[in-house]
XYZ file of C-alpha atoms in Angstrom:
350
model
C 39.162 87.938 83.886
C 41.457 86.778 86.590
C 43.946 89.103 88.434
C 47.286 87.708 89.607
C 49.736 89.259 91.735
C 52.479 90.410 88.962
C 53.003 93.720 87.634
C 56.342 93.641 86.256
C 56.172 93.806 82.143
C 58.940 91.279 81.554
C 56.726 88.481 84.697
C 53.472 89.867 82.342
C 54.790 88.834 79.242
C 55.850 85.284 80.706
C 52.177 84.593 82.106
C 50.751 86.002 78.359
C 53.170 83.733 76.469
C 52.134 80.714 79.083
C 48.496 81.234 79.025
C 46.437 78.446 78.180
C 49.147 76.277 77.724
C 50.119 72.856 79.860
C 50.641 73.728 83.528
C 49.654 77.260 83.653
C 48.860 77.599 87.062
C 52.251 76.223 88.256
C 53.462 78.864 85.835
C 51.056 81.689 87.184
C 52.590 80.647 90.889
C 56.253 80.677 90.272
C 55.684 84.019 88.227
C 53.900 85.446 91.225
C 57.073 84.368 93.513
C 59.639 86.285 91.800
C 57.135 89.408 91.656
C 57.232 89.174 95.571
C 60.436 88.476 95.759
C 61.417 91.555 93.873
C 58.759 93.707 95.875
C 60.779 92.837 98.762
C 64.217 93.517 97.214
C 62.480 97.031 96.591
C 61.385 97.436 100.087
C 64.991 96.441 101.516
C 66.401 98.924 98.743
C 64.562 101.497 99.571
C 65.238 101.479 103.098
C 68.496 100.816 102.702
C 68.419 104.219 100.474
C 66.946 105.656 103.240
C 69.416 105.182 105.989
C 72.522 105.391 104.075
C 70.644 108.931 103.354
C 70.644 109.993 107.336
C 74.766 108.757 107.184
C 77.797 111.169 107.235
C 79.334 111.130 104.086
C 82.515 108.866 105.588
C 79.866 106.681 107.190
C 78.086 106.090 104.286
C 81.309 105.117 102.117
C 82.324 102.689 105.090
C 78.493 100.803 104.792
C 78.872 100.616 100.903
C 82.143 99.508 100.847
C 81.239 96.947 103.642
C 78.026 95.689 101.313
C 80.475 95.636 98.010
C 83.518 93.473 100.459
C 80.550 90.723 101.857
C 79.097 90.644 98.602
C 82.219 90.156 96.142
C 84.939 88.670 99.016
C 88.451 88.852 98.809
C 90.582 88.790 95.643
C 94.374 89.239 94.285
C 92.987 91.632 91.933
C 91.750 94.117 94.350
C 95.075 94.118 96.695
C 97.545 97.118 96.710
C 100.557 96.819 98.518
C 103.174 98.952 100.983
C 106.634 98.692 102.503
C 106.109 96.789 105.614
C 108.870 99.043 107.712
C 106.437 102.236 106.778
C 102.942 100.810 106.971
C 104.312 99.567 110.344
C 105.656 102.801 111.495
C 103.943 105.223 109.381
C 104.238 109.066 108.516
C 103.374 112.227 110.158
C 99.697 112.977 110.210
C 100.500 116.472 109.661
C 102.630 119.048 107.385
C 106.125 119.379 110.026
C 107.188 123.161 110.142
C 109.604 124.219 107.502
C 113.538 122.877 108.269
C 113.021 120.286 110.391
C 115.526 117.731 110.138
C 113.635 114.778 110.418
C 110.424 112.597 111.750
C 110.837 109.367 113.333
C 107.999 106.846 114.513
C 109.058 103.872 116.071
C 106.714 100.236 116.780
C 107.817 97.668 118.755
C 111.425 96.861 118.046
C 111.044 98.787 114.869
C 111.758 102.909 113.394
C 111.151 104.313 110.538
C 113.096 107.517 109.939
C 112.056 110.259 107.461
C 114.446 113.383 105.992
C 113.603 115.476 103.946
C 115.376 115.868 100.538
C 115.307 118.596 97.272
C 114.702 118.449 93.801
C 116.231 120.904 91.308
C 114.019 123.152 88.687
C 114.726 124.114 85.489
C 116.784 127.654 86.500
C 118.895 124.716 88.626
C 117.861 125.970 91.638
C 117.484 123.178 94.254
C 114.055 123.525 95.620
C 113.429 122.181 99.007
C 110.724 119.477 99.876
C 108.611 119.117 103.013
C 108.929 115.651 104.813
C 105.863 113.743 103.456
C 102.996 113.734 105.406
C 99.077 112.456 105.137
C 97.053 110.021 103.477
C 97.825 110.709 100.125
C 101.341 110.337 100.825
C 100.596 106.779 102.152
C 98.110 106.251 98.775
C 100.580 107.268 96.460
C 102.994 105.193 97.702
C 101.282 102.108 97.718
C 99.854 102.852 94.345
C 103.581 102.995 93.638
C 104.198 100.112 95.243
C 102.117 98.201 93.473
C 102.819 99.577 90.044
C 106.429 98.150 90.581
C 105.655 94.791 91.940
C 102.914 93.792 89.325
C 105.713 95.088 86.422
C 108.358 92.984 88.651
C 110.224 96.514 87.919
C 111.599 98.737 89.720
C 110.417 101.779 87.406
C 106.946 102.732 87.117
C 105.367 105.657 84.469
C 103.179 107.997 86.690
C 101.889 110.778 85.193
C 99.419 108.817 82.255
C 98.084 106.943 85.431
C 97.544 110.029 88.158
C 94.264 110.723 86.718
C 93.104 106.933 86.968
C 94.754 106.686 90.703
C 92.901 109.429 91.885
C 90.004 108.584 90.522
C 90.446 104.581 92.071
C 90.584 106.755 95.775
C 87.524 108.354 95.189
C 88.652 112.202 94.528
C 87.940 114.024 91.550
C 90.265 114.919 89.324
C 90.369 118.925 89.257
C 93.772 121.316 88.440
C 94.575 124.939 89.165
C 96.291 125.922 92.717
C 93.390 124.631 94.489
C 92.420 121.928 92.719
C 92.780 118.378 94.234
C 96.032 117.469 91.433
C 98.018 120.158 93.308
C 97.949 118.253 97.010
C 98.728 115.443 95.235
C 101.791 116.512 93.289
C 102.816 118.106 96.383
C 102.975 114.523 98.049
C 104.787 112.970 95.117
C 107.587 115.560 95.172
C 108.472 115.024 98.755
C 108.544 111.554 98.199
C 110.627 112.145 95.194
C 113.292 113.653 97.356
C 113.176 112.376 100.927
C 115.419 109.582 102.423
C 114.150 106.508 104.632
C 115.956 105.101 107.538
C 114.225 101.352 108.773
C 115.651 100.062 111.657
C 115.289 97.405 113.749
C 116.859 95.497 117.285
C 116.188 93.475 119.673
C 118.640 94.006 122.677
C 121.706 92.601 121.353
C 122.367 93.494 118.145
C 120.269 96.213 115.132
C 120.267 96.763 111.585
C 119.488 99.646 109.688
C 118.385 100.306 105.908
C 119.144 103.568 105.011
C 117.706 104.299 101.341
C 116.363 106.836 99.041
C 113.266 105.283 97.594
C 113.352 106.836 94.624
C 116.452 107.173 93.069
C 115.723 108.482 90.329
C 112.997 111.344 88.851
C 112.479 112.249 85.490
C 110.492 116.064 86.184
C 108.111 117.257 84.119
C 107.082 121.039 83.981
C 104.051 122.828 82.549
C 104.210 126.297 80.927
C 101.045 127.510 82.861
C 101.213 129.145 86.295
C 99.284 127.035 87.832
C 101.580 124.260 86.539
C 104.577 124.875 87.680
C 105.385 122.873 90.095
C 108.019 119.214 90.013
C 105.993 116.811 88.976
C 107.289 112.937 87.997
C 106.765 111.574 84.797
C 108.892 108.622 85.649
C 110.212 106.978 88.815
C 112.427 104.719 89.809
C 112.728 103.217 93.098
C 116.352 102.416 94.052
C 117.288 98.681 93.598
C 117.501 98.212 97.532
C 114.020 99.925 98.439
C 112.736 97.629 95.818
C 114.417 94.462 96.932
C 113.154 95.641 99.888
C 109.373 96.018 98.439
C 109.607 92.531 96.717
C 110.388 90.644 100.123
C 108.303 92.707 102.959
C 104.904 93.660 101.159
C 102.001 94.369 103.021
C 98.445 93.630 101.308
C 95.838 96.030 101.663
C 92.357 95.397 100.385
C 91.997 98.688 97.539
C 88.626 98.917 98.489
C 89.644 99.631 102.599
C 91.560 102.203 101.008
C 89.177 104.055 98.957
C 86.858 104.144 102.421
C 89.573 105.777 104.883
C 91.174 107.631 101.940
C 91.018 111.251 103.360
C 92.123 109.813 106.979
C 95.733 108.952 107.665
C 95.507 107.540 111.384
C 92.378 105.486 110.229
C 95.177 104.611 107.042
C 97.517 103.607 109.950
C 95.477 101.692 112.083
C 94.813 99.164 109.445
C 97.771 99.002 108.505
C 99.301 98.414 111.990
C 96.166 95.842 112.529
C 96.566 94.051 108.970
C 100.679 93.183 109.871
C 99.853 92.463 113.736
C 96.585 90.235 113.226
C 97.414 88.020 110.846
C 100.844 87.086 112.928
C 99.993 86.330 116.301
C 100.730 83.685 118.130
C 98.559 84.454 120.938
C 96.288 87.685 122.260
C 97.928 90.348 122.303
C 97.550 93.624 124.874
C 99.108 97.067 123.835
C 98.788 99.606 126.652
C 97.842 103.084 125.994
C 101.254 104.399 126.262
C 103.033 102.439 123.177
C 99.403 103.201 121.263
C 99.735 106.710 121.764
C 102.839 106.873 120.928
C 101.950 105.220 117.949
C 99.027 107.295 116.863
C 98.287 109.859 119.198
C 99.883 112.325 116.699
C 99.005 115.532 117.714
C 97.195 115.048 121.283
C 97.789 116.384 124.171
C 95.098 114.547 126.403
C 94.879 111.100 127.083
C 91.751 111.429 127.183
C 91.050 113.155 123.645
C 93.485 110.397 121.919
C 91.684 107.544 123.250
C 88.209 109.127 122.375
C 89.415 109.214 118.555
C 91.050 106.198 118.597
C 87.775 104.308 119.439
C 86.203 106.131 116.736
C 89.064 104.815 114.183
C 88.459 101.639 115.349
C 84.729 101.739 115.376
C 85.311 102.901 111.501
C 87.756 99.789 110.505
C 85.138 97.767 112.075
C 82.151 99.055 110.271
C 83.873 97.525 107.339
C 85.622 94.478 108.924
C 83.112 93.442 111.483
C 84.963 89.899 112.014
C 88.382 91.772 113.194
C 89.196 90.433 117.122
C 90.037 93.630 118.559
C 88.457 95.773 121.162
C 89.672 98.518 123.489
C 89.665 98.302 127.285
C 90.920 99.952 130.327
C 93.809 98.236 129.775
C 94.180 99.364 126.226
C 94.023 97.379 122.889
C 93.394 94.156 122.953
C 93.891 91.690 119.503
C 93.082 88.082 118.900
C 94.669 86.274 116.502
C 93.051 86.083 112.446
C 92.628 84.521 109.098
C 93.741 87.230 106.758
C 90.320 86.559 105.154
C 89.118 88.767 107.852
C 90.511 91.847 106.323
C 89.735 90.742 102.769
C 93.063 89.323 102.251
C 93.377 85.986 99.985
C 94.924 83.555 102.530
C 98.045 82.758 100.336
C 98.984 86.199 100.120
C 101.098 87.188 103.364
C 103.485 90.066 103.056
């Protein structure tokens, strides 16, 4: 009896149901094909199992999410959105030490300024908030962010979708006081209760935005201990912030997100890349000064900042391997892009 080249049971039951029948051979050929064709989609599985297996855990998340980006390509559906002035600008990195006043980051021509506010509990005791700080500050607000703008509302029902959100980001969904809800409500509340300042000038005259994003909070409390802490059932951003939100909305690719979730410089950086790329005119140089000012966040060395700042960048470009940017002596230098370089529909421009 002859042997062919196919093993598979489905390719076997093909060359049985074509056996002795008109043109078997051809048949017996294309069937052994697609049996080699799959034997080498094992191989390239396999060692693609194998070196996303020697990866960090970040590293690995950045190759997968670069295969799922090349092989699905951009698309409304998967865009999230943020206030230009504070994707620009950004948050601190950090938690600030208790009372102070304020935290101000400034781009360009551009500031974003940052109090803290309070919220009241249940005895009526106004409880004060940090300033917000990290990435799931900047996640939860572009989750709310987008909420509003695909409602074309200004009020958007959290707590049904915190489980969901969390889950979109890639973190587990665990209570108790060290569970991963608990960060998370913590970064809700002191966006709940903070003020924004967004300024802007250009040597002869400025204007300033100074809003509450979130006008209003409706609170809800649990009875266990491990519950009680502010946390919004309902928000409402303030009809400016939102007018705001509707006019200067930056698009971020979700699945970008999900990769530098636990990172809020890498967070920043494409941010600060996805506004700057797509709106040149002509290459751009930044010089390590203004970039450290930018994101050197907590370093005291030049030399330290710049080493994790090509690291950030080699990270973003690990998933965007198209982006025109490198660092030099000089400092940063940017070409000018398609948005489709970042995964970005071309229509959509914030």
């Amino acid at each position: 009896m002859t042997t062919y080249a196919i093993r598979d049971a489905d390719l076997l039951a093909k060359l049985e149901e074509a056996r002795g029948k008109f043109l078997f051979e051809t048949t017996v050929r294309n069937l052994e094909h697609q049996q080699a064709e799959r034997d080498a989609d094992a191989v390239k599985a396999a060692a693609r199992a194998t070196h996303l297996a020697t990866l960090s855990r970040d590293s690995r998340r950045r190759a997968i999410v670069r295969e799922v980006i090349e092989s699905e390509g951009p698309s409304p559906d998967l865009l999230r959105f943020l206030p230009t002035p504070l994707a620009i600008c950004g948050l601190p990195y950090r938690r600030l030490p208790t009372g102070t006043p304020y935290f101000e980051r400034q781009q360009g021509r551009m500031a974003v300024t940052v109090s803290p506010g309070y919220l009241r509990s249940p005895d009526g005791k106004l409880v004060a908030q940090p300033i917000p700080w990290g990435p799931k500050a900047r996640l939860i607000m572009a989750h709310l962010s987008t909420e509003a703008l695909k409602n074309r509302s200004p009020i958007v029902e959290t707590a049904n979708s915190l489980s969901a959100f969390m889950l979109d980001m890639g973190f587990e969904v665990r209570g108790g006081a060290n569970g991963s809800i608990q960060p998370f409500k913590e970064q809700m509340r002191a966006l709940a209760a903070c003020r924004m300042e967004f300024s802007a000038w250009d040597g002869k005259k400025s204007s300033q935005i100074d809003v509450k994003p979130m006008e209003r909070v409706e609170l809800w409390f649990g009875d266990h201990p491990d519950q009680q802490s502010l946390w919004p059932t309902t928000i409402a951003f303030s009809e400016r912030f939102f007018a705001e939100l509707q006019k200067h909305a930056l698009p971020i690719d979700v699945r970008a997100l999900r990769a530098f979730s636990n990172s809020a410089r890498k967070l920043d950086l494409l941010f600060w890349i996805s506004y700057r790329i797509t709106r040149l005119n002509e290459r751009l140089v930044l010089d390590w000064k203004p970039l450290k000012a930018q994101f050197g966040e907590g370093f005291a060395r030049d030399r330290d900042f710049r080493a994790q700042l090509a690291d950030d960048l080699a990270s973003i470009h690990e998933i965007f391997p198209k982006l025109p940017i490198k660092l030099t002596d000089r400092g940063l230098e940017m070409e000018a892009a398609e948005a489709s370089v970042l995964a970005i529909p071309r229509r959509i421009r914030g």
